């Protein structure tokens, strides 16, 4: 069996949210000996914040060319399918990346199975239809999203939750020097309340939290290694569900940040709004916690954290 992976994870993608892609690629490389292909976006991107008429015309003509020739992406060389079963796995964050399949030209039709996996939330109303006709199956990260895509497009789609490989993290620390860790997406009301009791001059409690506003890092793999070290030394990891983030369209999937905390054998606390969607997300996280190393406490903070 030969597995080829069209990956959106190029060396230029240094957003902290790409941690999920790094973990998946490392697993595919070690377990499946997959061959990776990194397409380049072929769109015209203007560096001028106030594009003139000529720049706008070039952008329009470029979009027309890509649509006519299916040349949205390019690759350095076409892959060479070998004897036996040949599988193409297209892994990206955004649905737009599925268009990268057409960069393979006539080789695309030589694969026995073509599968897509989108690792983030998105609005299914704006999916590009041409690549969907080439896919044998599409995986997304929530069952609600799978239902919506299935209702709109003639494509086989299933829910495949995100996963994480904890075997490469080494031993777990019994000494947890960090009382509380809140990384990435935070709730301002909860954060403000915690600040009143942690990190004050008269308190010996440590609440480690994000202080940056930029989402890029200089070296993603070094950042991930440091993140895991900190998680393994934290007693509690704060995770916040994402249904209020526009790209999740009200859905609350189990996110990679939850898996990182669960994988580090710590107590995960989730702050959620009230409602059936919140209870489903709590239940799903608890199910995953139950099958990961040991039972995990997953709960909800009060709806009014300042009270």
mmCIF file of C-alpha atoms in Angstrom:
data_model
loop_
_atom_site.group_PDB
_atom_site.id
_atom_site.type_symbol
_atom_site.label_atom_id
_atom_site.label_comp_id
_atom_site.label_asym_id
_atom_site.label_seq_id
_atom_site.Cartn_x
_atom_site.Cartn_y
_atom_site.Cartn_z
ATOM 1 C CA UNK A 1 0.000 0.000 0.000
ATOM 2 C CA UNK A 2 1.332 3.420 -0.967
ATOM 3 C CA UNK A 3 0.065 6.525 0.864
ATOM 4 C CA UNK A 4 0.576 9.986 -0.575
ATOM 5 C CA UNK A 5 -0.342 13.022 1.520
ATOM 6 C CA UNK A 6 -1.164 16.410 0.050
ATOM 7 C CA UNK A 7 -0.482 18.614 3.066
ATOM 8 C CA UNK A 8 -1.246 22.261 3.760
ATOM 9 C CA UNK A 9 1.502 22.293 6.386
ATOM 10 C CA UNK A 10 4.280 24.086 4.534
ATOM 11 C CA UNK A 11 7.368 25.517 6.221
ATOM 12 C CA UNK A 12 5.766 28.968 6.004
ATOM 13 C CA UNK A 13 2.844 28.013 8.245
ATOM 14 C CA UNK A 14 3.966 28.995 11.743
ATOM 15 C CA UNK A 15 0.584 29.628 13.321
ATOM 16 C CA UNK A 16 0.223 27.937 16.730
ATOM 17 C CA UNK A 17 -2.983 26.309 15.506
ATOM 18 C CA UNK A 18 -0.990 24.079 13.156
ATOM 19 C CA UNK A 19 0.120 21.868 16.064
ATOM 20 C CA UNK A 20 -2.567 19.378 15.090
ATOM 21 C CA UNK A 21 -1.058 19.032 11.614
ATOM 22 C CA UNK A 22 2.447 18.471 12.959
ATOM 23 C CA UNK A 23 1.233 15.638 15.180
ATOM 24 C CA UNK A 24 -0.721 13.975 12.374
ATOM 25 C CA UNK A 25 2.155 14.191 9.908
ATOM 26 C CA UNK A 26 4.645 12.716 12.362
ATOM 27 C CA UNK A 27 2.289 9.785 12.973
ATOM 28 C CA UNK A 28 1.644 9.168 9.267
ATOM 29 C CA UNK A 29 5.380 9.289 8.543
ATOM 30 C CA UNK A 30 6.361 6.843 11.283
ATOM 31 C CA UNK A 31 3.447 4.400 11.029
ATOM 32 C CA UNK A 32 2.502 4.499 7.347
ATOM 33 C CA UNK A 33 5.762 5.663 5.721
ATOM 34 C CA UNK A 34 3.658 8.196 3.833
ATOM 35 C CA UNK A 35 5.083 10.400 1.099
ATOM 36 C CA UNK A 36 4.306 14.088 1.608
ATOM 37 C CA UNK A 37 3.575 16.672 -1.077
ATOM 38 C CA UNK A 38 3.347 20.376 -0.213
ATOM 39 C CA UNK A 39 1.445 22.360 -2.873
ATOM 40 C CA UNK A 40 1.911 26.093 -3.299
ATOM 41 C CA UNK A 41 -1.020 28.468 -3.660
ATOM 42 C CA UNK A 42 -1.052 29.932 -7.162
ATOM 43 C CA UNK A 43 -3.252 32.919 -6.401
ATOM 44 C CA UNK A 44 -2.268 36.545 -6.866
ATOM 45 C CA UNK A 45 -1.767 38.258 -3.529
ATOM 46 C CA UNK A 46 -1.263 41.991 -3.516
ATOM 47 C CA UNK A 47 1.051 43.556 -0.931
ATOM 48 C CA UNK A 48 -0.533 46.930 -1.540
ATOM 49 C CA UNK A 49 -3.246 47.763 1.034
ATOM 50 C CA UNK A 50 -4.820 50.095 -1.524
ATOM 51 C CA UNK A 51 -4.623 48.179 -4.838
ATOM 52 C CA UNK A 52 -4.933 50.230 -7.985
ATOM 53 C CA UNK A 53 -7.013 49.350 -11.044
ATOM 54 C CA UNK A 54 -4.175 47.419 -12.695
ATOM 55 C CA UNK A 55 -3.577 45.304 -9.601
ATOM 56 C CA UNK A 56 -7.279 44.524 -9.292
ATOM 57 C CA UNK A 57 -7.431 43.518 -12.951
ATOM 58 C CA UNK A 58 -4.442 41.176 -12.557
ATOM 59 C CA UNK A 59 -6.109 39.566 -9.542
ATOM 60 C CA UNK A 60 -9.362 39.092 -11.469
ATOM 61 C CA UNK A 61 -7.603 37.582 -14.497
ATOM 62 C CA UNK A 62 -5.621 35.270 -12.259
ATOM 63 C CA UNK A 63 -8.793 33.985 -10.604
ATOM 64 C CA UNK A 64 -10.369 33.378 -14.012
ATOM 65 C CA UNK A 65 -7.296 31.483 -15.173
ATOM 66 C CA UNK A 66 -7.276 29.280 -12.095
ATOM 67 C CA UNK A 67 -10.941 28.442 -12.485
ATOM 68 C CA UNK A 68 -10.642 27.586 -16.179
ATOM 69 C CA UNK A 69 -7.402 25.598 -15.905
ATOM 70 C CA UNK A 70 -7.938 24.268 -12.361
ATOM 71 C CA UNK A 71 -4.550 25.735 -11.535
ATOM 72 C CA UNK A 72 -5.228 26.999 -8.024
ATOM 73 C CA UNK A 73 -2.147 25.192 -6.692
ATOM 74 C CA UNK A 74 1.143 23.933 -8.093
ATOM 75 C CA UNK A 75 3.532 21.166 -7.018
ATOM 76 C CA UNK A 76 7.226 20.758 -7.749
ATOM 77 C CA UNK A 77 6.738 17.305 -9.268
ATOM 78 C CA UNK A 78 3.910 14.844 -9.747
ATOM 79 C CA UNK A 79 3.983 11.769 -7.484
ATOM 80 C CA UNK A 80 4.576 8.334 -8.970
ATOM 81 C CA UNK A 81 2.021 5.743 -7.790
ATOM 82 C CA UNK A 82 3.609 2.350 -7.260
ATOM 83 C CA UNK A 83 2.415 -1.251 -7.426
ATOM 84 C CA UNK A 84 -0.425 -2.202 -5.133
ATOM 85 C CA UNK A 85 -3.032 0.072 -3.595
ATOM 86 C CA UNK A 86 -2.370 3.802 -3.992
ATOM 87 C CA UNK A 87 -4.131 6.151 -1.579
ATOM 88 C CA UNK A 88 -4.223 9.942 -1.737
ATOM 89 C CA UNK A 89 -4.910 11.739 1.554
ATOM 90 C CA UNK A 90 -5.568 15.484 1.326
ATOM 91 C CA UNK A 91 -5.068 17.076 4.765
ATOM 92 C CA UNK A 92 -5.727 20.747 5.336
ATOM 93 C CA UNK A 93 -7.213 23.310 7.658
ATOM 94 C CA UNK A 94 -9.479 25.070 5.168
ATOM 95 C CA UNK A 95 -11.844 23.545 2.563
ATOM 96 C CA UNK A 96 -10.095 25.622 -0.109
ATOM 97 C CA UNK A 97 -7.083 23.360 0.198
ATOM 98 C CA UNK A 98 -9.035 20.491 -1.368
ATOM 99 C CA UNK A 99 -8.476 22.335 -4.669
ATOM 100 C CA UNK A 100 -4.814 21.300 -4.438
ATOM 101 C CA UNK A 101 -5.768 17.872 -5.800
ATOM 102 C CA UNK A 102 -5.940 19.340 -9.306
ATOM 103 C CA UNK A 103 -2.240 20.238 -9.099
ATOM 104 C CA UNK A 104 -1.554 16.524 -9.628
ATOM 105 C CA UNK A 105 -2.879 16.674 -13.195
ATOM 106 C CA UNK A 106 -3.566 13.257 -14.791
ATOM 107 C CA UNK A 107 -1.972 11.465 -11.826
ATOM 108 C CA UNK A 108 -5.022 12.336 -9.707
ATOM 109 C CA UNK A 109 -7.139 9.718 -11.495
ATOM 110 C CA UNK A 110 -4.506 7.015 -10.957
ATOM 111 C CA UNK A 111 -5.171 6.744 -7.230
ATOM 112 C CA UNK A 112 -7.371 3.893 -6.063
ATOM 113 C CA UNK A 113 -8.739 5.941 -3.163
ATOM 114 C CA UNK A 114 -8.901 9.703 -2.624
ATOM 115 C CA UNK A 115 -9.708 10.915 0.881
ATOM 116 C CA UNK A 116 -9.915 14.415 2.375
ATOM 117 C CA UNK A 117 -9.551 15.402 6.034
ATOM 118 C CA UNK A 118 -10.256 18.963 7.203
ATOM 119 C CA UNK A 119 -8.859 19.694 10.657
ATOM 120 C CA UNK A 120 -10.798 22.832 11.593
ATOM 121 C CA UNK A 121 -14.279 24.250 11.571
ATOM 122 C CA UNK A 122 -15.696 26.015 8.509
ATOM 123 C CA UNK A 123 -18.915 27.244 6.942
ATOM 124 C CA UNK A 124 -20.081 24.512 4.511
ATOM 125 C CA UNK A 125 -22.075 27.006 2.463
ATOM 126 C CA UNK A 126 -18.890 28.249 0.825
ATOM 127 C CA UNK A 127 -17.162 25.014 -0.112
ATOM 128 C CA UNK A 128 -15.721 24.651 -3.607
ATOM 129 C CA UNK A 129 -17.623 21.906 -5.409
ATOM 130 C CA UNK A 130 -15.063 20.773 -8.083
ATOM 131 C CA UNK A 131 -12.804 18.840 -5.651
ATOM 132 C CA UNK A 132 -15.758 17.170 -3.936
ATOM 133 C CA UNK A 133 -16.531 15.253 -7.114
ATOM 134 C CA UNK A 134 -13.031 13.749 -7.012
ATOM 135 C CA UNK A 135 -13.157 12.584 -3.398
ATOM 136 C CA UNK A 136 -14.202 9.086 -2.402
ATOM 137 C CA UNK A 137 -14.665 10.272 1.166
ATOM 138 C CA UNK A 138 -14.335 13.423 3.253
ATOM 139 C CA UNK A 139 -13.714 13.540 7.002
ATOM 140 C CA UNK A 140 -14.542 16.534 9.223
ATOM 141 C CA UNK A 141 -14.114 17.165 12.960
ATOM 142 C CA UNK A 142 -17.734 17.279 14.164
ATOM 143 C CA UNK A 143 -20.843 15.251 13.450
ATOM 144 C CA UNK A 144 -22.944 18.419 13.053
ATOM 145 C CA UNK A 145 -20.588 19.648 10.360
ATOM 146 C CA UNK A 146 -20.706 16.266 8.632
ATOM 147 C CA UNK A 147 -24.514 16.398 8.586
ATOM 148 C CA UNK A 148 -24.520 19.896 7.064
ATOM 149 C CA UNK A 149 -21.994 19.020 4.354
ATOM 150 C CA UNK A 150 -23.937 15.845 3.523
ATOM 151 C CA UNK A 151 -27.168 17.805 3.168
ATOM 152 C CA UNK A 152 -25.607 20.281 0.715
ATOM 153 C CA UNK A 153 -23.236 18.263 -1.468
ATOM 154 C CA UNK A 154 -23.175 14.815 -3.125
ATOM 155 C CA UNK A 155 -20.107 13.616 -1.223
ATOM 156 C CA UNK A 156 -19.548 10.789 1.258
ATOM 157 C CA UNK A 157 -18.682 12.555 4.513
ATOM 158 C CA UNK A 158 -18.094 11.299 8.050
ATOM 159 C CA UNK A 159 -17.121 12.653 11.414
ATOM 160 C CA UNK A 160 -13.548 11.765 12.417
ATOM 161 C CA UNK A 161 -12.495 13.364 15.746
ATOM 162 C CA UNK A 162 -9.017 14.777 16.074
ATOM 163 C CA UNK A 163 -6.375 12.571 17.675
ATOM 164 C CA UNK A 164 -3.014 12.972 19.330
ATOM 165 C CA UNK A 165 0.091 10.805 19.649
ATOM 166 C CA UNK A 166 1.279 10.811 23.269
ATOM 167 C CA UNK A 167 3.824 7.992 22.880
ATOM 168 C CA UNK A 168 6.546 10.454 21.884
ATOM 169 C CA UNK A 169 6.156 12.661 24.960
ATOM 170 C CA UNK A 170 8.279 10.598 27.351
ATOM 171 C CA UNK A 171 7.598 10.035 31.035
ATOM 172 C CA UNK A 172 4.972 11.965 32.942
ATOM 173 C CA UNK A 173 6.014 14.152 35.837
ATOM 174 C CA UNK A 174 4.596 13.390 39.239
ATOM 175 C CA UNK A 175 5.657 16.839 40.425
ATOM 176 C CA UNK A 176 3.218 19.437 39.112
ATOM 177 C CA UNK A 177 4.729 22.817 39.899
ATOM 178 C CA UNK A 178 2.192 24.830 37.865
ATOM 179 C CA UNK A 179 -1.179 25.124 39.577
ATOM 180 C CA UNK A 180 -3.149 26.286 36.570
ATOM 181 C CA UNK A 181 -2.460 26.746 32.875
ATOM 182 C CA UNK A 182 -4.563 28.652 30.390
ATOM 183 C CA UNK A 183 -3.122 28.697 26.901
ATOM 184 C CA UNK A 184 -4.537 30.135 23.679
ATOM 185 C CA UNK A 185 -8.256 30.909 23.549
ATOM 186 C CA UNK A 186 -9.368 32.392 26.884
ATOM 187 C CA UNK A 187 -12.518 33.771 28.451
ATOM 188 C CA UNK A 188 -11.853 37.275 29.682
ATOM 189 C CA UNK A 189 -14.260 37.077 32.628
ATOM 190 C CA UNK A 190 -12.714 33.832 33.871
ATOM 191 C CA UNK A 191 -9.205 35.160 33.318
ATOM 192 C CA UNK A 192 -9.914 38.349 35.256
ATOM 193 C CA UNK A 193 -11.347 36.396 38.169
ATOM 194 C CA UNK A 194 -8.350 34.035 38.305
ATOM 195 C CA UNK A 195 -5.919 36.927 38.230
ATOM 196 C CA UNK A 196 -7.364 38.122 41.536
ATOM 197 C CA UNK A 197 -6.235 34.918 43.261
ATOM 198 C CA UNK A 198 -3.140 33.843 41.297
ATOM 199 C CA UNK A 199 0.187 35.500 40.454
ATOM 200 C CA UNK A 200 -0.243 38.177 43.088
ATOM 201 C CA UNK A 201 2.676 39.221 45.288
ATOM 202 C CA UNK A 202 1.082 37.655 48.390
ATOM 203 C CA UNK A 203 0.122 34.379 46.656
ATOM 204 C CA UNK A 204 2.299 31.317 46.096
ATOM 205 C CA UNK A 205 -0.050 29.973 43.410
ATOM 206 C CA UNK A 206 1.075 30.010 39.761
ATOM 207 C CA UNK A 207 -1.369 30.611 36.913
ATOM 208 C CA UNK A 208 0.486 30.368 33.597
ATOM 209 C CA UNK A 209 -1.437 31.984 30.754
ATOM 210 C CA UNK A 210 -0.956 33.455 27.299
ATOM 211 C CA UNK A 211 0.271 37.035 27.149
ATOM 212 C CA UNK A 212 0.821 37.344 23.406
ATOM 213 C CA UNK A 213 -1.480 38.825 20.772
ATOM 214 C CA UNK A 214 0.272 37.382 17.718
ATOM 215 C CA UNK A 215 -0.481 33.762 16.762
ATOM 216 C CA UNK A 216 2.798 33.027 14.985
ATOM 217 C CA UNK A 217 5.871 31.329 16.474
ATOM 218 C CA UNK A 218 9.472 31.341 15.278
ATOM 219 C CA UNK A 219 9.921 27.561 15.372
ATOM 220 C CA UNK A 220 6.699 25.468 15.575
ATOM 221 C CA UNK A 221 8.304 22.171 16.646
ATOM 222 C CA UNK A 222 10.287 23.817 19.431
ATOM 223 C CA UNK A 223 7.139 25.602 20.525
ATOM 224 C CA UNK A 224 5.204 22.316 20.635
ATOM 225 C CA UNK A 225 7.937 20.621 22.685
ATOM 226 C CA UNK A 226 7.913 23.466 25.218
ATOM 227 C CA UNK A 227 4.119 23.456 25.334
ATOM 228 C CA UNK A 228 4.056 19.745 26.187
ATOM 229 C CA UNK A 229 6.684 20.216 28.904
ATOM 230 C CA UNK A 230 4.539 22.905 30.525
ATOM 231 C CA UNK A 231 1.357 20.845 30.245
ATOM 232 C CA UNK A 232 3.070 17.876 31.893
ATOM 233 C CA UNK A 233 3.892 20.093 34.863
ATOM 234 C CA UNK A 234 0.445 21.660 35.226
ATOM 235 C CA UNK A 235 -2.190 20.417 37.645
ATOM 236 C CA UNK A 236 -5.103 21.930 35.738
ATOM 237 C CA UNK A 237 -5.420 22.908 32.084
ATOM 238 C CA UNK A 238 -8.112 25.399 31.094
ATOM 239 C CA UNK A 239 -9.832 24.649 27.785
ATOM 240 C CA UNK A 240 -12.599 26.729 26.231
ATOM 241 C CA UNK A 241 -15.127 25.412 23.773
ATOM 242 C CA UNK A 242 -15.410 27.205 20.443
ATOM 243 C CA UNK A 243 -19.078 27.469 19.489
ATOM 244 C CA UNK A 244 -18.901 31.277 19.721
ATOM 245 C CA UNK A 245 -16.063 31.425 17.162
ATOM 246 C CA UNK A 246 -17.591 32.320 13.752
ATOM 247 C CA UNK A 247 -15.846 29.605 11.725
ATOM 248 C CA UNK A 248 -17.351 26.874 13.931
ATOM 249 C CA UNK A 249 -20.880 28.043 13.083
ATOM 250 C CA UNK A 250 -22.242 27.282 16.546
ATOM 251 C CA UNK A 251 -20.731 23.786 16.701
ATOM 252 C CA UNK A 252 -18.597 22.638 19.621
ATOM 253 C CA UNK A 253 -16.154 19.949 18.457
ATOM 254 C CA UNK A 254 -13.513 18.353 20.616
ATOM 255 C CA UNK A 255 -10.459 20.497 19.858
ATOM 256 C CA UNK A 256 -6.781 19.637 19.840
ATOM 257 C CA UNK A 257 -6.093 21.719 22.951
ATOM 258 C CA UNK A 258 -8.382 19.440 24.964
ATOM 259 C CA UNK A 259 -6.498 16.385 23.740
ATOM 260 C CA UNK A 260 -3.155 17.897 24.709
ATOM 261 C CA UNK A 261 -4.356 18.388 28.268
ATOM 262 C CA UNK A 262 -5.937 14.947 28.503
ATOM 263 C CA UNK A 263 -2.825 13.331 27.038
ATOM 264 C CA UNK A 264 -0.672 14.960 29.719
ATOM 265 C CA UNK A 265 -2.716 13.263 32.459
ATOM 266 C CA UNK A 266 -3.974 16.425 34.030
ATOM 267 C CA UNK A 267 -7.372 17.692 35.079
ATOM 268 C CA UNK A 268 -9.094 19.561 32.260
ATOM 269 C CA UNK A 269 -11.650 22.212 33.138
ATOM 270 C CA UNK A 270 -13.881 23.501 30.411
ATOM 271 C CA UNK A 271 -15.703 26.826 30.565
ATOM 272 C CA UNK A 272 -18.956 26.565 28.616
ATOM 273 C CA UNK A 273 -22.134 28.513 28.140
ATOM 274 C CA UNK A 274 -25.356 26.809 29.185
ATOM 275 C CA UNK A 275 -27.418 24.864 26.687
ATOM 276 C CA UNK A 276 -27.693 21.446 25.059
ATOM 277 C CA UNK A 277 -24.729 22.134 22.759
ATOM 278 C CA UNK A 278 -22.520 22.704 25.796
ATOM 279 C CA UNK A 279 -23.679 19.513 27.492
ATOM 280 C CA UNK A 280 -22.957 17.470 24.357
ATOM 281 C CA UNK A 281 -19.450 18.888 24.188
ATOM 282 C CA UNK A 282 -18.879 18.109 27.890
ATOM 283 C CA UNK A 283 -20.065 14.562 27.362
ATOM 284 C CA UNK A 284 -17.885 14.056 24.313
ATOM 285 C CA UNK A 285 -14.790 15.338 26.097
ATOM 286 C CA UNK A 286 -15.529 13.057 29.039
ATOM 287 C CA UNK A 287 -15.874 10.042 26.730
ATOM 288 C CA UNK A 288 -12.476 10.760 25.216
ATOM 289 C CA UNK A 289 -11.003 11.275 28.675
ATOM 290 C CA UNK A 290 -12.278 7.901 29.756
ATOM 291 C CA UNK A 291 -10.311 6.037 27.093
ATOM 292 C CA UNK A 292 -7.082 8.035 27.399
ATOM 293 C CA UNK A 293 -4.680 6.586 29.953
ATOM 294 C CA UNK A 294 -6.885 7.142 32.977
ATOM 295 C CA UNK A 295 -10.191 8.839 33.907
ATOM 296 C CA UNK A 296 -10.090 12.590 33.627
ATOM 297 C CA UNK A 297 -12.183 15.226 35.321
ATOM 298 C CA UNK A 298 -13.943 17.447 32.813
ATOM 299 C CA UNK A 299 -16.415 20.006 33.992
ATOM 300 C CA UNK A 300 -17.869 23.471 33.579
ATOM 301 C CA UNK A 301 -17.022 26.611 35.430
ATOM 302 C CA UNK A 302 -19.932 28.756 36.617
ATOM 303 C CA UNK A 303 -21.780 30.737 33.998
ATOM 304 C CA UNK A 304 -21.014 33.883 35.994
ATOM 305 C CA UNK A 305 -17.347 33.516 36.955
ATOM 306 C CA UNK A 306 -17.274 36.903 38.613
ATOM 307 C CA UNK A 307 -19.991 35.910 41.043
#
